[in-house]
């Protein structure tokens, strides 16, 4: 049905991903991630979750963002404040 543009596999269950109006065909999510997922600007790993974005640059986690000088982000939410009764 479609040839994976990442590995070239011709697979009947291939699927299409449209990015910015451009269609891409893959045989697996792994191939789609390989081709389309942004890389962390600090460590280079593929960002397949939400990631952390600052100043238009994408990082895989707050630690990488911090090491690149972005101090405003953090991985975890603020701890819940003690309830004042
Ligand atoms: Zn593939
Ligand atoms: Zn990273």
PDB file of N, CA and C and ligand atoms in Angstrom:
ATOM      1  N   UNK A   1       0.818  -1.210   0.000  1.00  0.00           N
ATOM      2  CA  UNK A   1       0.000   0.000   0.000  1.00  0.00           C
ATOM      3  C   UNK A   1       0.856   1.267   0.000  1.00  0.00           C
ATOM      4  N   UNK A   2       1.893   1.236   0.827  1.00  0.00           N
ATOM      5  CA  UNK A   2       2.755   2.411   0.867  1.00  0.00           C
ATOM      6  C   UNK A   2       4.162   2.029   1.277  1.00  0.00           C
ATOM      7  N   UNK A   3       5.112   2.710   0.697  1.00  0.00           N
ATOM      8  CA  UNK A   3       6.506   2.439   1.027  1.00  0.00           C
ATOM      9  C   UNK A   3       6.957   3.419   2.105  1.00  0.00           C
ATOM     10  N   UNK A   4       7.515   2.883   3.183  1.00  0.00           N
ATOM     11  CA  UNK A   4       7.995   3.711   4.285  1.00  0.00           C
ATOM     12  C   UNK A   4       9.134   4.597   3.798  1.00  0.00           C
ATOM     13  N   UNK A   5       8.992   5.887   4.028  1.00  0.00           N
ATOM     14  CA  UNK A   5      10.036   6.786   3.527  1.00  0.00           C
ATOM     15  C   UNK A   5      11.267   6.791   4.431  1.00  0.00           C
ATOM     16  N   UNK A   6      11.146   6.122   5.568  1.00  0.00           N
ATOM     17  CA  UNK A   6      12.283   6.066   6.470  1.00  0.00           C
ATOM     18  C   UNK A   6      13.165   4.852   6.186  1.00  0.00           C
ATOM     19  N   UNK A   7      12.546   3.657   6.069  1.00  0.00           N
ATOM     20  CA  UNK A   7      13.339   2.436   5.882  1.00  0.00           C
ATOM     21  C   UNK A   7      13.102   1.760   4.537  1.00  0.00           C
ATOM     22  N   UNK A   8      12.096   2.236   3.789  1.00  0.00           N
ATOM     23  CA  UNK A   8      11.868   1.680   2.463  1.00  0.00           C
ATOM     24  C   UNK A   8      11.009   0.434   2.433  1.00  0.00           C
ATOM     25  N   UNK A   9      10.475   0.031   3.577  1.00  0.00           N
ATOM     26  CA  UNK A   9       9.644  -1.169   3.638  1.00  0.00           C
ATOM     27  C   UNK A   9       8.286  -0.918   2.976  1.00  0.00           C
ATOM     28  N   UNK A  10       7.899  -1.844   2.085  1.00  0.00           N
ATOM     29  CA  UNK A  10       6.595  -1.747   1.438  1.00  0.00           C
ATOM     30  C   UNK A  10       5.616  -2.577   2.261  1.00  0.00           C
ATOM     31  N   UNK A  11       4.746  -1.903   3.003  1.00  0.00           N
ATOM     32  CA  UNK A  11       3.932  -2.574   4.015  1.00  0.00           C
ATOM     33  C   UNK A  11       2.463  -2.248   3.787  1.00  0.00           C
ATOM     34  N   UNK A  12       1.592  -3.272   3.888  1.00  0.00           N
ATOM     35  CA  UNK A  12       0.174  -3.020   3.606  1.00  0.00           C
ATOM     36  C   UNK A  12      -0.516  -2.239   4.723  1.00  0.00           C
ATOM     37  N   UNK A  13       0.120  -2.137   5.883  1.00  0.00           N
ATOM     38  CA  UNK A  13      -0.491  -1.366   6.972  1.00  0.00           C
ATOM     39  C   UNK A  13       0.271  -0.066   7.231  1.00  0.00           C
ATOM     40  N   UNK A  14       0.909   0.413   6.217  1.00  0.00           N
ATOM     41  CA  UNK A  14       1.603   1.686   6.368  1.00  0.00           C
ATOM     42  C   UNK A  14       0.590   2.806   6.594  1.00  0.00           C
ATOM     43  N   UNK A  15       1.028   3.895   7.150  1.00  0.00           N
ATOM     44  CA  UNK A  15       0.128   5.010   7.430  1.00  0.00           C
ATOM     45  C   UNK A  15       0.786   6.325   7.027  1.00  0.00           C
ATOM     46  N   UNK A  16      -0.062   7.332   7.011  1.00  0.00           N
ATOM     47  CA  UNK A  16       0.356   8.629   6.517  1.00  0.00           C
ATOM     48  C   UNK A  16       0.392   9.634   7.672  1.00  0.00           C
ATOM     49  N   UNK A  17       1.408  10.442   7.713  1.00  0.00           N
ATOM     50  CA  UNK A  17       1.484  11.521   8.696  1.00  0.00           C
ATOM     51  C   UNK A  17       1.640  12.815   7.911  1.00  0.00           C
ATOM     52  N   UNK A  18       0.805  13.790   8.240  1.00  0.00           N
ATOM     53  CA  UNK A  18       0.889  15.064   7.525  1.00  0.00           C
ATOM     54  C   UNK A  18       1.487  16.123   8.447  1.00  0.00           C
ATOM     55  N   UNK A  19       2.606  16.664   8.034  1.00  0.00           N
ATOM     56  CA  UNK A  19       3.295  17.688   8.806  1.00  0.00           C
ATOM     57  C   UNK A  19       3.378  18.945   7.955  1.00  0.00           C
ATOM     58  N   UNK A  20       2.782  20.006   8.471  1.00  0.00           N
ATOM     59  CA  UNK A  20       2.793  21.286   7.757  1.00  0.00           C
ATOM     60  C   UNK A  20       2.320  21.124   6.314  1.00  0.00           C
ATOM     61  N   UNK A  21       1.279  20.291   6.127  1.00  0.00           N
ATOM     62  CA  UNK A  21       0.692  20.119   4.808  1.00  0.00           C
ATOM     63  C   UNK A  21       1.426  19.148   3.902  1.00  0.00           C
ATOM     64  N   UNK A  22       2.546  18.601   4.376  1.00  0.00           N
ATOM     65  CA  UNK A  22       3.312  17.658   3.571  1.00  0.00           C
ATOM     66  C   UNK A  22       3.067  16.242   4.089  1.00  0.00           C
ATOM     67  N   UNK A  23       2.711  15.340   3.182  1.00  0.00           N
ATOM     68  CA  UNK A  23       2.399  13.970   3.564  1.00  0.00           C
ATOM     69  C   UNK A  23       3.646  13.088   3.617  1.00  0.00           C
ATOM     70  N   UNK A  24       3.727  12.293   4.692  1.00  0.00           N
ATOM     71  CA  UNK A  24       4.832  11.350   4.841  1.00  0.00           C
ATOM     72  C   UNK A  24       4.244   9.966   5.081  1.00  0.00           C
ATOM     73  N   UNK A  25       4.827   8.931   4.506  1.00  0.00           N
ATOM     74  CA  UNK A  25       4.326   7.566   4.670  1.00  0.00           C
ATOM     75  C   UNK A  25       5.334   6.731   5.455  1.00  0.00           C
ATOM     76  N   UNK A  26       4.799   6.013   6.458  1.00  0.00           N
ATOM     77  CA  UNK A  26       5.667   5.164   7.284  1.00  0.00           C
ATOM     78  C   UNK A  26       5.038   3.808   7.517  1.00  0.00           C
ATOM     79  N   UNK A  27       5.863   2.813   7.830  1.00  0.00           N
ATOM     80  CA  UNK A  27       5.360   1.482   8.149  1.00  0.00           C
ATOM     81  C   UNK A  27       5.265   1.268   9.653  1.00  0.00           C
ATOM     82  N   UNK A  28       5.835   2.178  10.438  1.00  0.00           N
ATOM     83  CA  UNK A  28       5.803   2.021  11.886  1.00  0.00           C
ATOM     84  C   UNK A  28       5.999   3.378  12.539  1.00  0.00           C
ATOM     85  N   UNK A  29       5.561   3.453  13.807  1.00  0.00           N
ATOM     86  CA  UNK A  29       5.761   4.705  14.536  1.00  0.00           C
ATOM     87  C   UNK A  29       7.249   4.951  14.768  1.00  0.00           C
ATOM     88  N   UNK A  30       7.987   3.880  14.921  1.00  0.00           N
ATOM     89  CA  UNK A  30       9.421   4.042  15.119  1.00  0.00           C
ATOM     90  C   UNK A  30      10.049   4.780  13.943  1.00  0.00           C
ATOM     91  N   UNK A  31       9.651   4.401  12.733  1.00  0.00           N
ATOM     92  CA  UNK A  31      10.186   5.070  11.548  1.00  0.00           C
ATOM     93  C   UNK A  31       9.697   6.515  11.467  1.00  0.00           C
ATOM     94  N   UNK A  32       8.438   6.733  11.886  1.00  0.00           N
ATOM     95  CA  UNK A  32       7.899   8.093  11.865  1.00  0.00           C
ATOM     96  C   UNK A  32       8.659   8.977  12.843  1.00  0.00           C
ATOM     97  N   UNK A  33       8.942   8.430  14.025  1.00  0.00           N
ATOM     98  CA  UNK A  33       9.695   9.186  15.027  1.00  0.00           C
ATOM     99  C   UNK A  33      11.090   9.500  14.501  1.00  0.00           C
ATOM    100  N   UNK A  34      11.706   8.489  13.911  1.00  0.00           N
ATOM    101  CA  UNK A  34      13.059   8.657  13.381  1.00  0.00           C
ATOM    102  C   UNK A  34      13.100   9.818  12.379  1.00  0.00           C
ATOM    103  N   UNK A  35      12.058   9.901  11.543  1.00  0.00           N
ATOM    104  CA  UNK A  35      12.066  10.895  10.474  1.00  0.00           C
ATOM    105  C   UNK A  35      11.533  12.255  10.914  1.00  0.00           C
ATOM    106  N   UNK A  36      10.545  12.253  11.822  1.00  0.00           N
ATOM    107  CA  UNK A  36       9.826  13.497  12.090  1.00  0.00           C
ATOM    108  C   UNK A  36      10.038  14.112  13.469  1.00  0.00           C
ATOM    109  N   UNK A  37      10.342  13.295  14.463  1.00  0.00           N
ATOM    110  CA  UNK A  37      10.431  13.846  15.817  1.00  0.00           C
ATOM    111  C   UNK A  37      11.607  14.811  15.924  1.00  0.00           C
ATOM    112  N   UNK A  38      11.402  15.924  16.604  1.00  0.00           N
ATOM    113  CA  UNK A  38      12.513  16.862  16.776  1.00  0.00           C
ATOM    114  C   UNK A  38      13.547  16.291  17.740  1.00  0.00           C
ATOM    115  N   UNK A  39      14.768  16.691  17.579  1.00  0.00           N
ATOM    116  CA  UNK A  39      15.824  16.238  18.474  1.00  0.00           C
ATOM    117  C   UNK A  39      16.053  17.253  19.581  1.00  0.00           C
ATOM    118  N   UNK A  40      16.380  16.757  20.770  1.00  0.00           N
ATOM    119  CA  UNK A  40      16.709  17.655  21.879  1.00  0.00           C
ATOM    120  C   UNK A  40      17.946  18.460  21.496  1.00  0.00           C
ATOM    121  N   UNK A  41      17.861  19.770  21.711  1.00  0.00           N
ATOM    122  CA  UNK A  41      18.969  20.632  21.311  1.00  0.00           C
ATOM    123  C   UNK A  41      20.216  20.391  22.156  1.00  0.00           C
ATOM    124  N   UNK A  42      20.028  19.820  23.331  1.00  0.00           N
ATOM    125  CA  UNK A  42      21.174  19.619  24.223  1.00  0.00           C
ATOM    126  C   UNK A  42      21.796  18.232  24.074  1.00  0.00           C
ATOM    127  N   UNK A  43      20.978  17.173  24.197  1.00  0.00           N
ATOM    128  CA  UNK A  43      21.555  15.820  24.176  1.00  0.00           C
ATOM    129  C   UNK A  43      21.299  15.094  22.863  1.00  0.00           C
ATOM    130  N   UNK A  44      20.407  15.630  22.016  1.00  0.00           N
ATOM    131  CA  UNK A  44      20.211  15.040  20.704  1.00  0.00           C
ATOM    132  C   UNK A  44      19.207  13.910  20.644  1.00  0.00           C
ATOM    133  N   UNK A  45      18.643  13.488  21.786  1.00  0.00           N
ATOM    134  CA  UNK A  45      17.697  12.378  21.736  1.00  0.00           C
ATOM    135  C   UNK A  45      16.379  12.847  21.117  1.00  0.00           C
ATOM    136  N   UNK A  46      15.617  11.906  20.582  1.00  0.00           N
ATOM    137  CA  UNK A  46      14.362  12.261  19.938  1.00  0.00           C
ATOM    138  C   UNK A  46      13.327  12.636  20.984  1.00  0.00           C
ATOM    139  N   UNK A  47      12.651  13.759  20.750  1.00  0.00           N
ATOM    140  CA  UNK A  47      11.619  14.208  21.670  1.00  0.00           C
ATOM    141  C   UNK A  47      10.280  13.662  21.182  1.00  0.00           C
ATOM    142  N   UNK A  48       9.764  12.638  21.857  1.00  0.00           N
ATOM    143  CA  UNK A  48       8.510  12.029  21.413  1.00  0.00           C
ATOM    144  C   UNK A  48       7.365  12.307  22.384  1.00  0.00           C
ATOM    145  N   UNK A  49       7.662  12.993  23.457  1.00  0.00           N
ATOM    146  CA  UNK A  49       6.593  13.441  24.340  1.00  0.00           C
ATOM    147  C   UNK A  49       6.373  14.915  24.077  1.00  0.00           C
ATOM    148  N   UNK A  50       5.908  15.616  25.095  1.00  0.00           N
ATOM    149  CA  UNK A  50       5.696  17.044  24.919  1.00  0.00           C
ATOM    150  C   UNK A  50       7.016  17.795  24.846  1.00  0.00           C
ATOM    151  N   UNK A  51       8.002  17.293  25.572  1.00  0.00           N
ATOM    152  CA  UNK A  51       9.273  17.978  25.578  1.00  0.00           C
ATOM    153  C   UNK A  51       9.175  19.309  26.298  1.00  0.00           C
ATOM    154  N   UNK A  52      10.227  20.067  26.224  1.00  0.00           N
ATOM    155  CA  UNK A  52      10.270  21.387  26.843  1.00  0.00           C
ATOM    156  C   UNK A  52      10.716  22.356  25.769  1.00  0.00           C
ATOM    157  N   UNK A  53       9.946  23.425  25.577  1.00  0.00           N
ATOM    158  CA  UNK A  53      10.296  24.377  24.548  1.00  0.00           C
ATOM    159  C   UNK A  53      10.569  25.738  25.158  1.00  0.00           C
ATOM    160  N   UNK A  54      11.668  26.316  24.768  1.00  0.00           N
ATOM    161  CA  UNK A  54      11.998  27.643  25.246  1.00  0.00           C
ATOM    162  C   UNK A  54      12.743  28.400  24.185  1.00  0.00           C
ATOM    163  N   UNK A  55      12.343  29.638  23.949  1.00  0.00           N
ATOM    164  CA  UNK A  55      12.978  30.471  22.939  1.00  0.00           C
ATOM    165  C   UNK A  55      12.994  29.778  21.572  1.00  0.00           C
ATOM    166  N   UNK A  56      11.941  28.974  21.296  1.00  0.00           N
ATOM    167  CA  UNK A  56      11.830  28.316  20.005  1.00  0.00           C
ATOM    168  C   UNK A  56      12.727  27.089  19.840  1.00  0.00           C
ATOM    169  N   UNK A  57      13.401  26.695  20.919  1.00  0.00           N
ATOM    170  CA  UNK A  57      14.276  25.525  20.871  1.00  0.00           C
ATOM    171  C   UNK A  57      13.644  24.419  21.705  1.00  0.00           C
ATOM    172  N   UNK A  58      13.731  23.180  21.212  1.00  0.00           N
ATOM    173  CA  UNK A  58      13.083  22.067  21.902  1.00  0.00           C
ATOM    174  C   UNK A  58      14.111  21.214  22.643  1.00  0.00           C
ATOM    175  N   UNK A  59      13.760  20.888  23.880  1.00  0.00           N
ATOM    176  CA  UNK A  59      14.595  20.003  24.687  1.00  0.00           C
ATOM    177  C   UNK A  59      13.751  18.822  25.143  1.00  0.00           C
ATOM    178  N   UNK A  60      14.421  17.707  25.471  1.00  0.00           N
ATOM    179  CA  UNK A  60      13.678  16.526  25.887  1.00  0.00           C
ATOM    180  C   UNK A  60      13.192  16.659  27.316  1.00  0.00           C
ATOM    181  N   UNK A  61      13.888  17.433  28.126  1.00  0.00           N
ATOM    182  CA  UNK A  61      13.507  17.550  29.532  1.00  0.00           C
ATOM    183  C   UNK A  61      14.030  18.865  30.086  1.00  0.00           C
ATOM    184  N   UNK A  62      13.527  19.216  31.279  1.00  0.00           N
ATOM    185  CA  UNK A  62      13.919  20.485  31.880  1.00  0.00           C
ATOM    186  C   UNK A  62      15.406  20.521  32.194  1.00  0.00           C
ATOM    187  N   UNK A  63      15.966  19.364  32.527  1.00  0.00           N
ATOM    188  CA  UNK A  63      17.390  19.331  32.848  1.00  0.00           C
ATOM    189  C   UNK A  63      18.243  19.747  31.650  1.00  0.00           C
ATOM    190  N   UNK A  64      17.896  19.251  30.476  1.00  0.00           N
ATOM    191  CA  UNK A  64      18.638  19.635  29.270  1.00  0.00           C
ATOM    192  C   UNK A  64      18.450  21.124  28.992  1.00  0.00           C
ATOM    193  N   UNK A  65      17.233  21.613  29.177  1.00  0.00           N
ATOM    194  CA  UNK A  65      16.963  23.028  28.947  1.00  0.00           C
ATOM    195  C   UNK A  65      17.795  23.879  29.903  1.00  0.00           C
ATOM    196  N   UNK A  66      17.857  23.424  31.131  1.00  0.00           N
ATOM    197  CA  UNK A  66      18.604  24.155  32.157  1.00  0.00           C
ATOM    198  C   UNK A  66      20.091  24.187  31.815  1.00  0.00           C
ATOM    199  N   UNK A  67      20.607  23.057  31.362  1.00  0.00           N
ATOM    200  CA  UNK A  67      22.033  23.003  31.029  1.00  0.00           C
ATOM    201  C   UNK A  67      22.369  23.844  29.811  1.00  0.00           C
ATOM    202  N   UNK A  68      21.335  24.171  29.029  1.00  0.00           N
ATOM    203  CA  UNK A  68      21.558  25.044  27.889  1.00  0.00           C
ATOM    204  C   UNK A  68      21.253  26.500  28.227  1.00  0.00           C
ATOM    205  N   UNK A  69      21.031  26.763  29.509  1.00  0.00           N
ATOM    206  CA  UNK A  69      20.867  28.133  29.953  1.00  0.00           C
ATOM    207  C   UNK A  69      19.437  28.613  30.084  1.00  0.00           C
ATOM    208  N   UNK A  70      18.485  27.687  29.935  1.00  0.00           N
ATOM    209  CA  UNK A  70      17.093  28.073  30.074  1.00  0.00           C
ATOM    210  C   UNK A  70      16.668  27.742  31.505  1.00  0.00           C
ATOM    211  N   UNK A  71      16.469  28.746  32.292  1.00  0.00           N
ATOM    212  CA  UNK A  71      16.242  28.498  33.718  1.00  0.00           C
ATOM    213  C   UNK A  71      14.788  28.522  34.146  1.00  0.00           C
ATOM    214  N   UNK A  72      13.907  28.893  33.229  1.00  0.00           N
ATOM    215  CA  UNK A  72      12.523  29.092  33.633  1.00  0.00           C
ATOM    216  C   UNK A  72      11.712  27.799  33.715  1.00  0.00           C
ATOM    217  N   UNK A  73      12.249  26.718  33.165  1.00  0.00           N
ATOM    218  CA  UNK A  73      11.457  25.492  33.078  1.00  0.00           C
ATOM    219  C   UNK A  73      11.816  24.493  34.171  1.00  0.00           C
ATOM    220  N   UNK A  74      10.864  23.615  34.438  1.00  0.00           N
ATOM    221  CA  UNK A  74      11.116  22.540  35.374  1.00  0.00           C
ATOM    222  C   UNK A  74      10.273  21.338  34.990  1.00  0.00           C
ATOM    223  N   UNK A  75      10.775  20.157  35.320  1.00  0.00           N
ATOM    224  CA  UNK A  75      10.072  18.935  34.953  1.00  0.00           C
ATOM    225  C   UNK A  75       8.818  18.719  35.788  1.00  0.00           C
ATOM    226  N   UNK A  76       8.902  19.040  37.038  1.00  0.00           N
ATOM    227  CA  UNK A  76       7.807  18.724  37.943  1.00  0.00           C
ATOM    228  C   UNK A  76       7.010  19.957  38.317  1.00  0.00           C
ATOM    229  N   UNK A  77       5.770  19.729  38.604  1.00  0.00           N
ATOM    230  CA  UNK A  77       4.936  20.827  39.067  1.00  0.00           C
ATOM    231  C   UNK A  77       5.360  21.216  40.481  1.00  0.00           C
ATOM    232  N   UNK A  78       4.988  22.404  40.866  1.00  0.00           N
ATOM    233  CA  UNK A  78       5.272  22.845  42.231  1.00  0.00           C
ATOM    234  C   UNK A  78       4.652  21.862  43.213  1.00  0.00           C
ATOM    235  N   UNK A  79       5.344  21.567  44.299  1.00  0.00           N
ATOM    236  CA  UNK A  79       4.707  20.697  45.305  1.00  0.00           C
ATOM    237  C   UNK A  79       3.464  21.385  45.847  1.00  0.00           C
ATOM    238  N   UNK A  80       2.432  20.618  46.152  1.00  0.00           N
ATOM    239  CA  UNK A  80       1.211  21.242  46.665  1.00  0.00           C
ATOM    240  C   UNK A  80       1.484  21.976  47.960  1.00  0.00           C
ATOM    241  N   UNK A  81       0.947  23.156  48.046  1.00  0.00           N
ATOM    242  CA  UNK A  81       1.133  23.950  49.260  1.00  0.00           C
ATOM    243  C   UNK A  81       0.307  23.347  50.381  1.00  0.00           C
ATOM    244  N   UNK A  82       0.826  23.474  51.588  1.00  0.00           N
ATOM    245  CA  UNK A  82       0.098  22.963  52.746  1.00  0.00           C
ATOM    246  C   UNK A  82      -1.231  23.701  52.842  1.00  0.00           C
ATOM    247  N   UNK A  83      -2.280  22.944  52.975  1.00  0.00           N
ATOM    248  CA  UNK A  83      -3.604  23.553  53.045  1.00  0.00           C
ATOM    249  C   UNK A  83      -3.738  24.364  54.329  1.00  0.00           C
ATOM    250  N   UNK A  84      -4.148  25.592  54.135  1.00  0.00           N
ATOM    251  CA  UNK A  84      -4.355  26.428  55.304  1.00  0.00           C
ATOM    252  C   UNK A  84      -5.831  26.398  55.682  1.00  0.00           C
ATOM    253  N   UNK A  85      -6.099  25.933  56.861  1.00  0.00           N
ATOM    254  CA  UNK A  85      -7.485  25.758  57.282  1.00  0.00           C
ATOM    255  C   UNK A  85      -8.070  27.019  57.900  1.00  0.00           C
TER     256      UNK A  85
HETATM  257 ZN1  LIG B   1       9.989   2.040   8.139  1.00  0.00          ZN
HETATM  258 ZN1  LIG B   2      17.942  16.192  26.146  1.00  0.00          ZN
END
